């Protein structure tokens, strides 16, 4: 079911240097790529628990928010993906601007870390393709809250945006208070673990 189902449901948003970036927008499409997602997750040295297929799928299944996953294939004939970027939509009414769409990380505000997973053999090309695909979506603001890729991946993603058309800036967030403690969400604890 998996490969034929996803082949029929694919909606390609763009083609960049033979890479195909598809949009997955249904739970059925997400179920169909589970094995592929888990292979990419296992191969990715930057993967983390909030990007497992189980975590993303279960979160998306219960949220009432509109979501999508950008998925990169190495070419139009391939049935397998090399990268997955889970995102969610937010629509807001601005006093001066009317309705506007924001694109956010799928797990933002619910997961400690967010991001995307990528097969390391396709890291540069797939990350650039994800950045270019993001530009083709209809949004006024892209929020990368709690994103935690390497500096290299973040630079590849940002460098794919044309400087004159986009402003990349840190947007201050209000402090998070928990039982009288101020928590700075820009400070992360990282503990490198041995492979065994």
mmCIF file of C-alpha atoms in Angstrom:
data_model
loop_
_atom_site.group_PDB
_atom_site.id
_atom_site.type_symbol
_atom_site.label_atom_id
_atom_site.label_comp_id
_atom_site.label_asym_id
_atom_site.label_seq_id
_atom_site.Cartn_x
_atom_site.Cartn_y
_atom_site.Cartn_z
ATOM 1 C CA UNK A 1 0.000 0.000 0.000
ATOM 2 C CA UNK A 2 2.722 2.475 1.018
ATOM 3 C CA UNK A 3 4.607 3.202 -2.204
ATOM 4 C CA UNK A 4 1.614 3.123 -4.558
ATOM 5 C CA UNK A 5 -0.552 5.152 -2.186
ATOM 6 C CA UNK A 6 2.009 7.920 -1.794
ATOM 7 C CA UNK A 7 2.809 7.949 -5.528
ATOM 8 C CA UNK A 8 -0.849 8.665 -6.283
ATOM 9 C CA UNK A 9 -1.179 11.283 -3.540
ATOM 10 C CA UNK A 10 2.029 13.237 -4.192
ATOM 11 C CA UNK A 11 1.724 16.954 -4.714
ATOM 12 C CA UNK A 12 5.076 18.314 -5.821
ATOM 13 C CA UNK A 13 5.631 21.927 -4.796
ATOM 14 C CA UNK A 14 8.923 22.387 -6.664
ATOM 15 C CA UNK A 15 11.818 20.709 -8.433
ATOM 16 C CA UNK A 16 15.332 21.885 -7.597
ATOM 17 C CA UNK A 17 18.328 20.304 -9.354
ATOM 18 C CA UNK A 18 16.285 17.112 -9.953
ATOM 19 C CA UNK A 19 15.166 16.958 -6.306
ATOM 20 C CA UNK A 20 11.393 16.833 -5.898
ATOM 21 C CA UNK A 21 9.835 18.531 -2.880
ATOM 22 C CA UNK A 22 6.408 17.120 -2.104
ATOM 23 C CA UNK A 23 3.798 18.241 0.400
ATOM 24 C CA UNK A 24 2.238 15.610 2.645
ATOM 25 C CA UNK A 25 -1.009 16.852 4.198
ATOM 26 C CA UNK A 26 -2.993 13.825 5.331
ATOM 27 C CA UNK A 27 -2.544 11.224 8.031
ATOM 28 C CA UNK A 28 -2.748 8.566 5.306
ATOM 29 C CA UNK A 29 0.196 10.117 3.472
ATOM 30 C CA UNK A 30 2.123 10.278 6.732
ATOM 31 C CA UNK A 31 1.332 6.638 7.509
ATOM 32 C CA UNK A 32 2.487 5.605 4.029
ATOM 33 C CA UNK A 33 5.985 7.050 4.594
ATOM 34 C CA UNK A 34 6.539 5.661 8.095
ATOM 35 C CA UNK A 35 9.242 3.127 7.148
ATOM 36 C CA UNK A 36 10.982 5.708 4.951
ATOM 37 C CA UNK A 37 10.807 8.345 7.736
ATOM 38 C CA UNK A 38 12.288 5.913 10.239
ATOM 39 C CA UNK A 39 15.172 5.015 7.857
ATOM 40 C CA UNK A 40 16.013 8.716 7.407
ATOM 41 C CA UNK A 41 15.680 9.298 11.165
ATOM 42 C CA UNK A 42 18.041 6.386 11.943
ATOM 43 C CA UNK A 43 20.618 7.629 9.405
ATOM 44 C CA UNK A 44 20.498 11.272 10.558
ATOM 45 C CA UNK A 45 23.078 12.098 13.256
ATOM 46 C CA UNK A 46 21.041 15.240 14.081
ATOM 47 C CA UNK A 47 17.742 13.446 14.676
ATOM 48 C CA UNK A 48 16.170 13.771 18.120
ATOM 49 C CA UNK A 49 13.150 12.397 19.945
ATOM 50 C CA UNK A 50 10.691 15.116 18.886
ATOM 51 C CA UNK A 51 11.322 14.240 15.231
ATOM 52 C CA UNK A 52 10.524 10.539 15.485
ATOM 53 C CA UNK A 53 7.690 9.392 13.253
ATOM 54 C CA UNK A 54 5.734 8.303 16.357
ATOM 55 C CA UNK A 55 6.017 11.682 18.082
ATOM 56 C CA UNK A 56 5.182 13.731 14.976
ATOM 57 C CA UNK A 57 2.350 11.442 13.867
ATOM 58 C CA UNK A 58 0.713 11.296 17.295
ATOM 59 C CA UNK A 59 1.017 15.052 17.786
ATOM 60 C CA UNK A 60 -0.409 15.840 14.346
ATOM 61 C CA UNK A 61 -3.221 13.306 14.842
ATOM 62 C CA UNK A 62 -4.497 15.082 17.972
ATOM 63 C CA UNK A 63 -3.853 18.717 17.084
ATOM 64 C CA UNK A 64 -6.651 20.735 15.555
ATOM 65 C CA UNK A 65 -4.181 22.885 13.637
ATOM 66 C CA UNK A 66 -3.521 22.654 9.920
ATOM 67 C CA UNK A 67 -0.169 21.000 9.208
ATOM 68 C CA UNK A 68 2.059 19.835 6.378
ATOM 69 C CA UNK A 69 5.296 17.967 5.905
ATOM 70 C CA UNK A 70 7.759 18.991 3.206
ATOM 71 C CA UNK A 71 9.363 15.802 1.898
ATOM 72 C CA UNK A 72 12.347 15.692 -0.480
ATOM 73 C CA UNK A 73 12.882 12.916 -3.042
ATOM 74 C CA UNK A 74 16.219 12.593 -4.899
ATOM 75 C CA UNK A 75 14.420 12.641 -8.283
ATOM 76 C CA UNK A 76 10.976 12.288 -9.822
ATOM 77 C CA UNK A 77 11.274 8.499 -10.250
ATOM 78 C CA UNK A 78 12.256 7.740 -6.661
ATOM 79 C CA UNK A 79 9.648 6.374 -4.294
ATOM 80 C CA UNK A 80 11.731 7.199 -1.199
ATOM 81 C CA UNK A 81 12.389 10.490 0.523
ATOM 82 C CA UNK A 82 15.719 11.795 1.872
ATOM 83 C CA UNK A 83 14.362 14.590 4.114
ATOM 84 C CA UNK A 84 11.210 15.465 6.086
ATOM 85 C CA UNK A 85 10.307 18.899 7.491
ATOM 86 C CA UNK A 86 7.117 18.940 9.652
ATOM 87 C CA UNK A 87 5.375 22.327 9.844
ATOM 88 C CA UNK A 88 2.035 23.824 10.870
ATOM 89 C CA UNK A 89 -0.020 26.783 9.727
ATOM 90 C CA UNK A 90 -1.273 29.627 11.857
ATOM 91 C CA UNK A 91 -3.660 32.284 10.552
ATOM 92 C CA UNK A 92 -3.869 35.576 12.382
ATOM 93 C CA UNK A 93 -5.791 38.800 11.956
ATOM 94 C CA UNK A 94 -3.511 41.839 12.058
ATOM 95 C CA UNK A 95 -4.929 45.263 12.857
ATOM 96 C CA UNK A 96 -3.240 46.843 9.824
ATOM 97 C CA UNK A 97 -2.636 43.836 7.595
ATOM 98 C CA UNK A 98 -5.838 41.799 7.657
ATOM 99 C CA UNK A 99 -5.532 38.017 7.640
ATOM 100 C CA UNK A 100 -2.037 36.637 7.317
ATOM 101 C CA UNK A 101 -0.551 33.169 7.398
ATOM 102 C CA UNK A 102 2.379 32.194 9.567
ATOM 103 C CA UNK A 103 4.270 28.987 9.105
ATOM 104 C CA UNK A 104 5.668 27.427 12.273
ATOM 105 C CA UNK A 105 7.553 24.345 13.289
ATOM 106 C CA UNK A 106 5.070 21.494 13.801
ATOM 107 C CA UNK A 107 6.160 20.879 17.388
ATOM 108 C CA UNK A 108 6.760 24.481 18.468
ATOM 109 C CA UNK A 109 5.640 25.250 22.015
ATOM 110 C CA UNK A 110 4.885 21.557 22.622
ATOM 111 C CA UNK A 111 8.281 19.967 21.936
ATOM 112 C CA UNK A 112 11.527 21.007 23.554
ATOM 113 C CA UNK A 113 13.300 20.911 20.169
ATOM 114 C CA UNK A 114 12.076 21.038 16.589
ATOM 115 C CA UNK A 115 13.646 20.808 13.157
ATOM 116 C CA UNK A 116 13.835 18.489 10.200
ATOM 117 C CA UNK A 117 15.482 15.172 9.468
ATOM 118 C CA UNK A 118 17.723 14.478 6.523
ATOM 119 C CA UNK A 119 19.781 11.637 5.128
ATOM 120 C CA UNK A 120 23.365 12.870 5.679
ATOM 121 C CA UNK A 121 24.364 11.832 2.138
ATOM 122 C CA UNK A 122 21.864 14.377 0.764
ATOM 123 C CA UNK A 123 22.217 17.007 3.501
ATOM 124 C CA UNK A 124 23.319 20.032 1.483
ATOM 125 C CA UNK A 125 21.069 19.592 -1.547
ATOM 126 C CA UNK A 126 18.009 18.531 0.468
ATOM 127 C CA UNK A 127 18.355 21.406 2.970
ATOM 128 C CA UNK A 128 18.640 23.950 0.158
ATOM 129 C CA UNK A 129 15.623 22.363 -1.561
ATOM 130 C CA UNK A 130 13.626 22.647 1.685
ATOM 131 C CA UNK A 131 14.538 26.329 1.960
ATOM 132 C CA UNK A 132 13.499 27.016 -1.623
ATOM 133 C CA UNK A 133 10.258 25.075 -1.178
ATOM 134 C CA UNK A 134 9.437 27.129 1.945
ATOM 135 C CA UNK A 135 9.599 30.251 -0.217
ATOM 136 C CA UNK A 136 6.889 28.891 -2.518
ATOM 137 C CA UNK A 137 4.354 28.572 0.295
ATOM 138 C CA UNK A 138 1.892 31.364 1.130
ATOM 139 C CA UNK A 139 3.103 32.855 4.413
ATOM 140 C CA UNK A 140 3.875 36.305 5.811
ATOM 141 C CA UNK A 141 6.083 35.075 8.666
ATOM 142 C CA UNK A 142 8.082 31.899 9.122
ATOM 143 C CA UNK A 143 8.715 31.080 12.783
ATOM 144 C CA UNK A 144 11.572 28.692 13.478
ATOM 145 C CA UNK A 145 11.025 28.600 17.245
ATOM 146 C CA UNK A 146 12.926 25.871 19.069
ATOM 147 C CA UNK A 147 14.658 24.697 15.885
ATOM 148 C CA UNK A 148 17.803 22.800 16.754
ATOM 149 C CA UNK A 149 19.819 21.761 13.688
ATOM 150 C CA UNK A 150 23.567 22.172 13.372
ATOM 151 C CA UNK A 151 24.943 25.569 12.406
ATOM 152 C CA UNK A 152 25.808 24.084 8.986
ATOM 153 C CA UNK A 153 22.204 23.023 8.278
ATOM 154 C CA UNK A 154 20.771 26.277 9.563
ATOM 155 C CA UNK A 155 23.165 28.243 7.326
ATOM 156 C CA UNK A 156 22.234 26.113 4.281
ATOM 157 C CA UNK A 157 18.554 26.740 5.002
ATOM 158 C CA UNK A 158 18.961 30.508 5.487
ATOM 159 C CA UNK A 159 21.301 30.933 2.521
ATOM 160 C CA UNK A 160 18.587 29.615 0.206
ATOM 161 C CA UNK A 161 16.507 32.755 0.912
ATOM 162 C CA UNK A 162 17.206 35.775 -1.298
ATOM 163 C CA UNK A 163 18.455 38.633 0.897
ATOM 164 C CA UNK A 164 16.414 41.396 -0.723
ATOM 165 C CA UNK A 165 13.099 39.555 -0.465
ATOM 166 C CA UNK A 166 13.350 38.255 3.097
ATOM 167 C CA UNK A 167 14.393 39.570 6.467
ATOM 168 C CA UNK A 168 15.946 37.007 8.779
ATOM 169 C CA UNK A 169 15.858 38.220 12.356
ATOM 170 C CA UNK A 170 15.538 36.912 15.875
ATOM 171 C CA UNK A 171 12.087 37.658 17.173
ATOM 172 C CA UNK A 172 12.057 38.150 20.952
ATOM 173 C CA UNK A 173 9.737 35.887 22.898
ATOM 174 C CA UNK A 174 8.262 36.712 26.269
ATOM 175 C CA UNK A 175 9.904 34.859 29.158
ATOM 176 C CA UNK A 176 8.280 31.610 30.189
ATOM 177 C CA UNK A 177 7.414 31.559 33.867
ATOM 178 C CA UNK A 178 7.148 28.296 35.784
ATOM 179 C CA UNK A 179 6.538 28.455 39.512
ATOM 180 C CA UNK A 180 8.264 31.818 39.758
ATOM 181 C CA UNK A 181 11.283 30.821 37.621
ATOM 182 C CA UNK A 182 12.153 32.607 34.424
ATOM 183 C CA UNK A 183 13.141 30.099 31.743
ATOM 184 C CA UNK A 184 15.232 31.269 28.803
ATOM 185 C CA UNK A 185 14.184 29.099 25.853
ATOM 186 C CA UNK A 186 17.309 30.093 23.946
ATOM 187 C CA UNK A 187 19.519 28.093 26.331
ATOM 188 C CA UNK A 188 19.737 24.387 25.523
ATOM 189 C CA UNK A 189 21.358 21.551 27.390
ATOM 190 C CA UNK A 190 23.207 19.180 25.073
ATOM 191 C CA UNK A 191 24.833 15.978 26.283
ATOM 192 C CA UNK A 192 26.798 14.119 23.602
ATOM 193 C CA UNK A 193 26.295 10.363 23.925
ATOM 194 C CA UNK A 194 28.545 7.599 22.694
ATOM 195 C CA UNK A 195 27.195 5.541 19.815
ATOM 196 C CA UNK A 196 26.713 2.517 22.087
#
